[in-house]
Tab-separated table of C-alpha atoms in Angstrom:
chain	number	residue	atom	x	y	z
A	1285	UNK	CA	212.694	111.126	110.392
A	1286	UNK	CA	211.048	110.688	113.482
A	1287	UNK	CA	212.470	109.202	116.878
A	1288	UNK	CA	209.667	106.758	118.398
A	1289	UNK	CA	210.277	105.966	122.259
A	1290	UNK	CA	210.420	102.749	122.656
A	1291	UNK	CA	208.242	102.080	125.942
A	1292	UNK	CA	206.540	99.835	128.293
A	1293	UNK	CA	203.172	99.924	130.040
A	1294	UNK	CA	205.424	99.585	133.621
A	1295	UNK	CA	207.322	102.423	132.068
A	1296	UNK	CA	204.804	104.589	130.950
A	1297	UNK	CA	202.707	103.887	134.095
A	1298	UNK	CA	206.396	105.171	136.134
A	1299	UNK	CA	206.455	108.370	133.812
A	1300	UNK	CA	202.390	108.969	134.446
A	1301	UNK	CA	203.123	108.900	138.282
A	1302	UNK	CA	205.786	111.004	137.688
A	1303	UNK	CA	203.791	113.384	135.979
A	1304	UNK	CA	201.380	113.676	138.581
A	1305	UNK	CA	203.671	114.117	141.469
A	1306	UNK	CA	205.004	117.516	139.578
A	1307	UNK	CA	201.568	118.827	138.661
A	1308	UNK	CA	201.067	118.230	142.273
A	1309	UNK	CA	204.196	120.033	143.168
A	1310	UNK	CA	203.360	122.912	141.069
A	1311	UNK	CA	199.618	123.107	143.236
A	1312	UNK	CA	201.602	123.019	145.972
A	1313	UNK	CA	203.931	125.788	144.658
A	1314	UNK	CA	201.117	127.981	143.664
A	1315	UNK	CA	199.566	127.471	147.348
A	1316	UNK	CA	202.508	128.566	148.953
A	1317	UNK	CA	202.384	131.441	146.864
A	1318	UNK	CA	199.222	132.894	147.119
A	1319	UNK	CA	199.417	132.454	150.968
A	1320	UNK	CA	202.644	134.261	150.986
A	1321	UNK	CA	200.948	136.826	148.682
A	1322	UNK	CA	198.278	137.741	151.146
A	1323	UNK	CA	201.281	138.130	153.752
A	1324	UNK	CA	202.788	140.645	151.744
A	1325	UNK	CA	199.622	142.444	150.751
A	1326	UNK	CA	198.701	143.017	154.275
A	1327	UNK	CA	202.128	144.331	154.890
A	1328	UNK	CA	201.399	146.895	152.556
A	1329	UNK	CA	198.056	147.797	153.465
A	1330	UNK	CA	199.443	148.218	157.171
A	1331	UNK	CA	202.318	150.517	155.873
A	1332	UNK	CA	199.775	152.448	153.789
A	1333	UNK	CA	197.235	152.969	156.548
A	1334	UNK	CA	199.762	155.243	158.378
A	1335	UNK	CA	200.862	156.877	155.126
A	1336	UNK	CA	198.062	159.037	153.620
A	1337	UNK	CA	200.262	160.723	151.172
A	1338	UNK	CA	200.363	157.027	150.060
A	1339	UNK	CA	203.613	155.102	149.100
A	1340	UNK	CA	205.572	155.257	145.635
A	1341	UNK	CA	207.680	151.856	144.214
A	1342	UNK	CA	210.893	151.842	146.005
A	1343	UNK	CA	209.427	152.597	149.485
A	1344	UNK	CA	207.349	149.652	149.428
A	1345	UNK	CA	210.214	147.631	147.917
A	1346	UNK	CA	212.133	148.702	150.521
A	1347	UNK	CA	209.740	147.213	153.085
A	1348	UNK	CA	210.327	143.940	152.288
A	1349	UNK	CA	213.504	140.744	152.170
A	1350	UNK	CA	215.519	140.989	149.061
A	1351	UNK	CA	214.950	137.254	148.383
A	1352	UNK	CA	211.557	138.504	147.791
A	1353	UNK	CA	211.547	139.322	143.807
A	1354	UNK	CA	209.503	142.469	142.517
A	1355	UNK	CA	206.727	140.000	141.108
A	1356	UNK	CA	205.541	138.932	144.277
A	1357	UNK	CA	204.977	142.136	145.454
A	1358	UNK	CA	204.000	143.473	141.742
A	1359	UNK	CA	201.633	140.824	143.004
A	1360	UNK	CA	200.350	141.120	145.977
A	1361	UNK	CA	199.655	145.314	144.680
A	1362	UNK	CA	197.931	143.959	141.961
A	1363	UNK	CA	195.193	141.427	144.054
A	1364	UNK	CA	194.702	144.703	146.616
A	1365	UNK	CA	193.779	146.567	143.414
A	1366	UNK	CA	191.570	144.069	142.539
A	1367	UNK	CA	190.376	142.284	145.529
A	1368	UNK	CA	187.560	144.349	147.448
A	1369	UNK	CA	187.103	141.199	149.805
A	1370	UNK	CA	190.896	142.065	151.569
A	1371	UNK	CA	189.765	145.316	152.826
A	1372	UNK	CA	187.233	148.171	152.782
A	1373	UNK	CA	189.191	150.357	151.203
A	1374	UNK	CA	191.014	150.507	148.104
A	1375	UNK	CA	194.773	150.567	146.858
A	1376	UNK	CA	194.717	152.944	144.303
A	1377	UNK	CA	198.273	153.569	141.959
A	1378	UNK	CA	198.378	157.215	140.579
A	1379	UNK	CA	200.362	157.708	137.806
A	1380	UNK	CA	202.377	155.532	135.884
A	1381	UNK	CA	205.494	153.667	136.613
A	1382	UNK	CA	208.052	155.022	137.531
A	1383	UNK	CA	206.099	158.205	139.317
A	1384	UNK	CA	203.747	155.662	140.753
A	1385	UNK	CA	202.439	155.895	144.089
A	1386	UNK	CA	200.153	153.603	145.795
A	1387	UNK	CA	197.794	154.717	148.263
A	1388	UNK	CA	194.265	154.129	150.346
A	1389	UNK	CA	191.166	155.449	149.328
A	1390	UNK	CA	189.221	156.326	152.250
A	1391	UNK	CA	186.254	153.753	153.056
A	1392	UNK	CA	182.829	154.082	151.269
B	506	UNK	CA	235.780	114.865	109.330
B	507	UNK	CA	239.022	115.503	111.823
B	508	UNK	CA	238.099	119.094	111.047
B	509	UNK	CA	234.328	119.170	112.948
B	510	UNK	CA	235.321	116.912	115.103
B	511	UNK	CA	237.972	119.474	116.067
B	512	UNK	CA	235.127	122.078	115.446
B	513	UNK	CA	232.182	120.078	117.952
B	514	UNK	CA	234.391	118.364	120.843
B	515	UNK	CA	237.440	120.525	120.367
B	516	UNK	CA	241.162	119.702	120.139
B	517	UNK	CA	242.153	116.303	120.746
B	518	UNK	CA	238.787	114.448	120.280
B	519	UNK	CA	238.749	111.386	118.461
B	520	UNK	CA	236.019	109.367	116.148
B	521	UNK	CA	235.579	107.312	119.537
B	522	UNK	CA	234.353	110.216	121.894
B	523	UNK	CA	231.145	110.587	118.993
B	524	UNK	CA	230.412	106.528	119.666
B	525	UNK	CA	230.619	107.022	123.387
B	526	UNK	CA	228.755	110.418	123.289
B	527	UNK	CA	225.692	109.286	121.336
B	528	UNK	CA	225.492	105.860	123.796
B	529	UNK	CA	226.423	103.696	121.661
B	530	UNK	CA	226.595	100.033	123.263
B	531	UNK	CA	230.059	98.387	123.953
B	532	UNK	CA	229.795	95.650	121.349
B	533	UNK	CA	228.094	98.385	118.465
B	534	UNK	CA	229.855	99.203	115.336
B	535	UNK	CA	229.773	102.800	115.420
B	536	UNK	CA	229.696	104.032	111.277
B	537	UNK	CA	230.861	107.856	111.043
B	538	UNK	CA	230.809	110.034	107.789
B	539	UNK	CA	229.797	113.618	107.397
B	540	UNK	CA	226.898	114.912	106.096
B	541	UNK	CA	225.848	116.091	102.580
B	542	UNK	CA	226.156	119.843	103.858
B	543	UNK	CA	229.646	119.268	105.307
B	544	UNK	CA	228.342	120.891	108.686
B	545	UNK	CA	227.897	117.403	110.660
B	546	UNK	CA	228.672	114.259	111.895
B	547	UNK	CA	226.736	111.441	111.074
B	548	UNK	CA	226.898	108.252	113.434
B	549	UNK	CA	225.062	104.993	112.103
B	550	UNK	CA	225.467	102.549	115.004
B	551	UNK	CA	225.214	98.953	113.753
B	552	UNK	CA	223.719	96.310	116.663
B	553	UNK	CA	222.123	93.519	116.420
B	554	UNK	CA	219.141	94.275	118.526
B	555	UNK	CA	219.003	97.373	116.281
B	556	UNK	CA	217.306	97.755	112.622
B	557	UNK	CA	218.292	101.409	112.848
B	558	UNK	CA	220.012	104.045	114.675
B	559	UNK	CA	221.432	107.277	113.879
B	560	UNK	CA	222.641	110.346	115.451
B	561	UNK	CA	223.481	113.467	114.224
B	562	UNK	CA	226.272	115.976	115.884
B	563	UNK	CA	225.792	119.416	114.865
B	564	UNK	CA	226.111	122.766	115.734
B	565	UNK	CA	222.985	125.110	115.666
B	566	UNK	CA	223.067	128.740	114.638
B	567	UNK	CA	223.951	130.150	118.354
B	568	UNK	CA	227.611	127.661	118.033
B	569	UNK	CA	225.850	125.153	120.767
B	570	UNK	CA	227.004	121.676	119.623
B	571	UNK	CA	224.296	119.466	119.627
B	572	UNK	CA	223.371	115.667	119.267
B	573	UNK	CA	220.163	114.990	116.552
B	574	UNK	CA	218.092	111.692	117.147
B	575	UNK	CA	217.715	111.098	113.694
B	576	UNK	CA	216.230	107.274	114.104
B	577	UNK	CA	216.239	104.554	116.215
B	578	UNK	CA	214.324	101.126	115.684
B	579	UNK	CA	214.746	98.429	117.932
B	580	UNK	CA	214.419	94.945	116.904
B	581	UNK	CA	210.777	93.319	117.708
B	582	UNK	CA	211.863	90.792	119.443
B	583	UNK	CA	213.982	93.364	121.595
B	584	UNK	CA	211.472	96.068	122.099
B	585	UNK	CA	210.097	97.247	125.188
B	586	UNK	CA	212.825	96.023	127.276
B	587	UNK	CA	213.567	98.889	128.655
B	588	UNK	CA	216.914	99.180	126.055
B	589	UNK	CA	215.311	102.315	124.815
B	590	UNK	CA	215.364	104.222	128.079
B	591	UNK	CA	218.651	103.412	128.956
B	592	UNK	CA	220.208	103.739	125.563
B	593	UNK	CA	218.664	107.276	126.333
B	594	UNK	CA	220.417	107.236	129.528
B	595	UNK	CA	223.752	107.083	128.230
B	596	UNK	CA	223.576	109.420	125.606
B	597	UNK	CA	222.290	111.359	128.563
B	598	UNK	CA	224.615	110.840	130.958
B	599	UNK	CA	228.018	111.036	128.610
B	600	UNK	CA	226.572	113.987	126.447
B	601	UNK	CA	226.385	115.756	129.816
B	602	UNK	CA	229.653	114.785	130.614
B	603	UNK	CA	231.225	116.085	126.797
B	604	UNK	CA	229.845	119.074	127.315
B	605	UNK	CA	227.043	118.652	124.602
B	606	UNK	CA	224.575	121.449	124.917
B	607	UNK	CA	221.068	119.343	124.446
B	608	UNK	CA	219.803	116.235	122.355
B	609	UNK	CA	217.313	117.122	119.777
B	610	UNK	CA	214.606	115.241	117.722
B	611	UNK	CA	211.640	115.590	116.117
B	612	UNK	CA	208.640	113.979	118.439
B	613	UNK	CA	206.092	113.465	115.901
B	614	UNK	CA	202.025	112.533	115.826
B	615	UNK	CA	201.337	112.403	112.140
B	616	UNK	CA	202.912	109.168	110.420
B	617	UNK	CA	203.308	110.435	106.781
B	618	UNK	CA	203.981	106.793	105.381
B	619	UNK	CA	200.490	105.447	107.216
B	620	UNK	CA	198.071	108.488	107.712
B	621	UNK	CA	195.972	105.975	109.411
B	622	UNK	CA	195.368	107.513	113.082
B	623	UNK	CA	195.519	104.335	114.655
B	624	UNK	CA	198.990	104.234	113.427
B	625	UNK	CA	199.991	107.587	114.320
B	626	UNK	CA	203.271	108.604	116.028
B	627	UNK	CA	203.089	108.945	120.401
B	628	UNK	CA	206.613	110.834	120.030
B	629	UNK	CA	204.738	114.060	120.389
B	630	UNK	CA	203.379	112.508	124.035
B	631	UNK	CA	205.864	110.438	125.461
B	632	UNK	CA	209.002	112.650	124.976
B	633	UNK	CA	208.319	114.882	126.901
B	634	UNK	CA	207.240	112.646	129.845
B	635	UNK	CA	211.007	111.615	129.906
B	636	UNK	CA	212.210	115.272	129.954
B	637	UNK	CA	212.087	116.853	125.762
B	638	UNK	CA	210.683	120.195	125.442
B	639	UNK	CA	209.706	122.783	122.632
B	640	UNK	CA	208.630	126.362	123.424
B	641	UNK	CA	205.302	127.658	122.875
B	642	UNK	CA	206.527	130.278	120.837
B	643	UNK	CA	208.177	127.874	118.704
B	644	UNK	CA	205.333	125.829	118.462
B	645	UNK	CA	203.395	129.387	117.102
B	646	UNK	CA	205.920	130.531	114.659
B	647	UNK	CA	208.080	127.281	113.917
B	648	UNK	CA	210.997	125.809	114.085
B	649	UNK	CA	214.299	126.658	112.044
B	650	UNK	CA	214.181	122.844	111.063
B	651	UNK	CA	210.543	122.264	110.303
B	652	UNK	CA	210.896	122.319	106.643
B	653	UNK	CA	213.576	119.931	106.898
B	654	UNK	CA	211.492	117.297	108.860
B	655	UNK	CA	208.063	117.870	107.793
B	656	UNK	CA	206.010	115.715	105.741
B	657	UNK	CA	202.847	117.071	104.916
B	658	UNK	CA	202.016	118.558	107.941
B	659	UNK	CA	202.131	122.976	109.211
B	660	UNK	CA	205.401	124.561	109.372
B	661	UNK	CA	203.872	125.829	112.662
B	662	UNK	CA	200.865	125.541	114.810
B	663	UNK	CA	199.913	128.722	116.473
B	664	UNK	CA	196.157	127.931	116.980
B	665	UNK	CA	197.221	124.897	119.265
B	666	UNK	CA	199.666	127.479	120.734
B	667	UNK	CA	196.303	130.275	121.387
B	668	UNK	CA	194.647	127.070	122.337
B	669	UNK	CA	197.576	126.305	125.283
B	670	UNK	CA	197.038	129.566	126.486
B	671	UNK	CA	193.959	130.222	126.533
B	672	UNK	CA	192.241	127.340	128.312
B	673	UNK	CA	195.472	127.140	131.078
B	674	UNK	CA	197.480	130.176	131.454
B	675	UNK	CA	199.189	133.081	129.358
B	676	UNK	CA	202.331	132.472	131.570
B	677	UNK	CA	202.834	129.050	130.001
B	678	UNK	CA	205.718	128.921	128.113
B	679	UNK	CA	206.410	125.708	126.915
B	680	UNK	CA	205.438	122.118	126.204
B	681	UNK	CA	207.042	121.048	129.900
B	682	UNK	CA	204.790	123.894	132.215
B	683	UNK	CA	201.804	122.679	129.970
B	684	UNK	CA	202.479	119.191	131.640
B	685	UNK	CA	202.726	120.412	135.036
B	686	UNK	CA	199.145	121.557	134.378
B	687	UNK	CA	196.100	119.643	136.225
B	688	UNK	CA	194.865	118.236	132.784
B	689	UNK	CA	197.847	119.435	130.559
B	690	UNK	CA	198.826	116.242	129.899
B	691	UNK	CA	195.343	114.861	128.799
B	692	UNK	CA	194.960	117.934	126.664
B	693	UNK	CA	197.829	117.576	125.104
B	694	UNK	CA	197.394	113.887	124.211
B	695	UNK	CA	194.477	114.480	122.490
B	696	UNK	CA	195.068	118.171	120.763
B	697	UNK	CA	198.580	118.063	120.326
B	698	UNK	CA	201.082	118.353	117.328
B	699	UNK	CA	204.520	117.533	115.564
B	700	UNK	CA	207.300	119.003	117.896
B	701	UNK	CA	209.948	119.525	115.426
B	702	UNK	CA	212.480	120.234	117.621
B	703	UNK	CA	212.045	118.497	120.831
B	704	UNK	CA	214.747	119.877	122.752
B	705	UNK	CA	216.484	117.825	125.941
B	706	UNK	CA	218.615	120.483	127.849
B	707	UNK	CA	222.171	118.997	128.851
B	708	UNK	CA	222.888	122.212	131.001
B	709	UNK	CA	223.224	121.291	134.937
B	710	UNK	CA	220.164	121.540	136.665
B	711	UNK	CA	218.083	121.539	133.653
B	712	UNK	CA	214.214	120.600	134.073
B	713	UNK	CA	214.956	118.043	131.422
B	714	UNK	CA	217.598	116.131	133.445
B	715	UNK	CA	215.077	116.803	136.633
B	716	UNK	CA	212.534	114.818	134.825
B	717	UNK	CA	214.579	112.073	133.280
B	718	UNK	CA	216.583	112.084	136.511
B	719	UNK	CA	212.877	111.065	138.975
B	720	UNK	CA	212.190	108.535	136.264
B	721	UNK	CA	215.290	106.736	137.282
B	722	UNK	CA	214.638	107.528	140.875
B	723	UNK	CA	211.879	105.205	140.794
B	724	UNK	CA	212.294	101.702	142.778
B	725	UNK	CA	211.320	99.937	139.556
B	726	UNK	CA	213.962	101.185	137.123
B	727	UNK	CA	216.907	100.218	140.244
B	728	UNK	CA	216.342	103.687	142.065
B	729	UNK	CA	219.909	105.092	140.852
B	730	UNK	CA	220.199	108.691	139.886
B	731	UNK	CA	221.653	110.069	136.956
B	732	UNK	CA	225.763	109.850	137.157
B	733	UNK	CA	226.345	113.332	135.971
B	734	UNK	CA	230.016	113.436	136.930
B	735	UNK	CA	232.842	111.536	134.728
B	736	UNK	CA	230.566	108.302	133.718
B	737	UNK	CA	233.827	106.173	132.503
């Protein structure tokens, strides 16, 4: 059988506020993110401008903080793929994981 | 019945730890027997600002003992009182302290007795405002207990579930991040579905106790956090 909440509208108007202040969190959150994402990308972009033979996984792991998890920089590789408006050039992986290597395409 | 109780709270626990467990109130009679299967405890709590109340302990398939919200009416004259929430509360609070693993129920949207939608269920809406979750997985392939509580309605729901992640995010993964979504909540009111197994995690730090825990934060209901330590 079903359990019905028994609520009231000063209730339900304290769990709606509630509601809103962690979708607001979570904007937050995501803000924080992305801004630390384009940190990280240009981190990697710097590393890779001096390193033509381009870089594979675990030297541009090594780059960063351990408190920073693999997704972040996963990432932040994956918008420099993506994202022309970060830079001229490209980020280009070759090969598949884990014989990747990352690496600049030269400016068209 | 000294046997599961053995089994649930482990040696030493007596028919009184179930009463305080499932929150009943001081002056309750609390009615144990075990169910038809053998496997569980059945509370019926008799109150007088009650016309029903039940609460199941159980263990699921993984050996995490669990408390099932079977029913709970509250008198007219009684309801919205706020004896709801803080019945919740206590289960909350000295579940946490037994060492229950979660409180289960099924938060339901289709009223099988009166299909009437104007009479439909806001279980599948409000619970998880105070903190009850389901996975979206379960939600697309089921629940082990949805043929037990269903009336009439899908076993599972994985078109609401492609729905969920299509028009927010593939990295949703439950009922709860769907809330935290800017319209999740809206969207869910209005397309959502039975959760037959509306899970409320008891382990520390949980998102459910977050949840329930800010609700109690709030000036209005006294501003006093969850007392997650020995309650007696």
């Amino acid at each position: 059988m079903p359990e019905e909440p028994d609520v009231n509208p000063q209730e339900e108007e304290i769990l709606d506020r509630n509601i809103r202040k962690r979708i607001e969190a979570k904007k937050q959150l995501r803000e924080r993110e992305a801004g630390q994402e384009n940190v990280i990308a240009k981190r990697i972009l710097e590393a890779l401008q001096s390193r033509p033979e381009g870089m594979n996984w675990a030297e541009i792991r090594e780059m960063f903080d351990k408190n920073l998890s693999d997704k972040q920089i996963r990432q932040a590789l994956l918008t420099l793929k993506t994202t022309a408006a970060l830079t001229r050039n490209q980020v280009e992986k070759n090969g598949e994981h884990p014989g990747e290597r990352w690496f600049l395409l030269a400016a068209s | 019945m000294r046997e599961l109780l053995t089994r649930f709270l482990g040696e030493g626990a007596v028919p009184e730890d179930v009463a305080h467990m499932v929150g009943a109130l001081d002056d309750a009679t609390v009615h144990l027997g075990v169910g038809p299967d053998g496997q569980q405890i059945h509370a019926r709590i008799e109150h007088a600002d009650f016309e029903q109340w039940e609460r199941h302990l159980r263990k699921d398939k993984d050996g995490k003992v669990y408390i099932w919200n079977e029913k709970m009416r509250i008198r007219a004259d009684k309801q919205r009182s706020g004896v709801g929430a803080s019945r919740l509360r206590a289960q909350v609070e000295n579940a946490f302290y037994g060492g229950i693993a979660y409180i289960a129920c099924h938060a339901a949207r289709v009223n099988a007795q009166n299909p009437d939608p104007q009479r439909s269920f806001i279980g599948f809406f409000l619970w998880p405002k105070y903190g009850f979750d389901q996975t979206l997985d379960e939600l697309e392939k089921g629940t082990a207990n949805a043929d037990d509580v269903r009336k009439g309605t899908p076993a599972a729901f994985p078109e609401v579930a492609g729905m969920i992640r299509e028009q927010f995010s593939d990295e949703l993964e439950s009922i709860q991040d769907l809330f935290e979504e800017e319209g999740g909540p809206e969207w869910w009111q209005t397309n959502g579905v039975e959760l037959y197994h509306a899970v409320f995690d008891l382990t520390a730090g949980s998102r459910s106790l977050e949840v329930f825990n800010d609700y109690w934060l709030d000036p209005k209901k006294g501003g006093i956090p969850l007392c997650l330590k020995n309650p007696m």
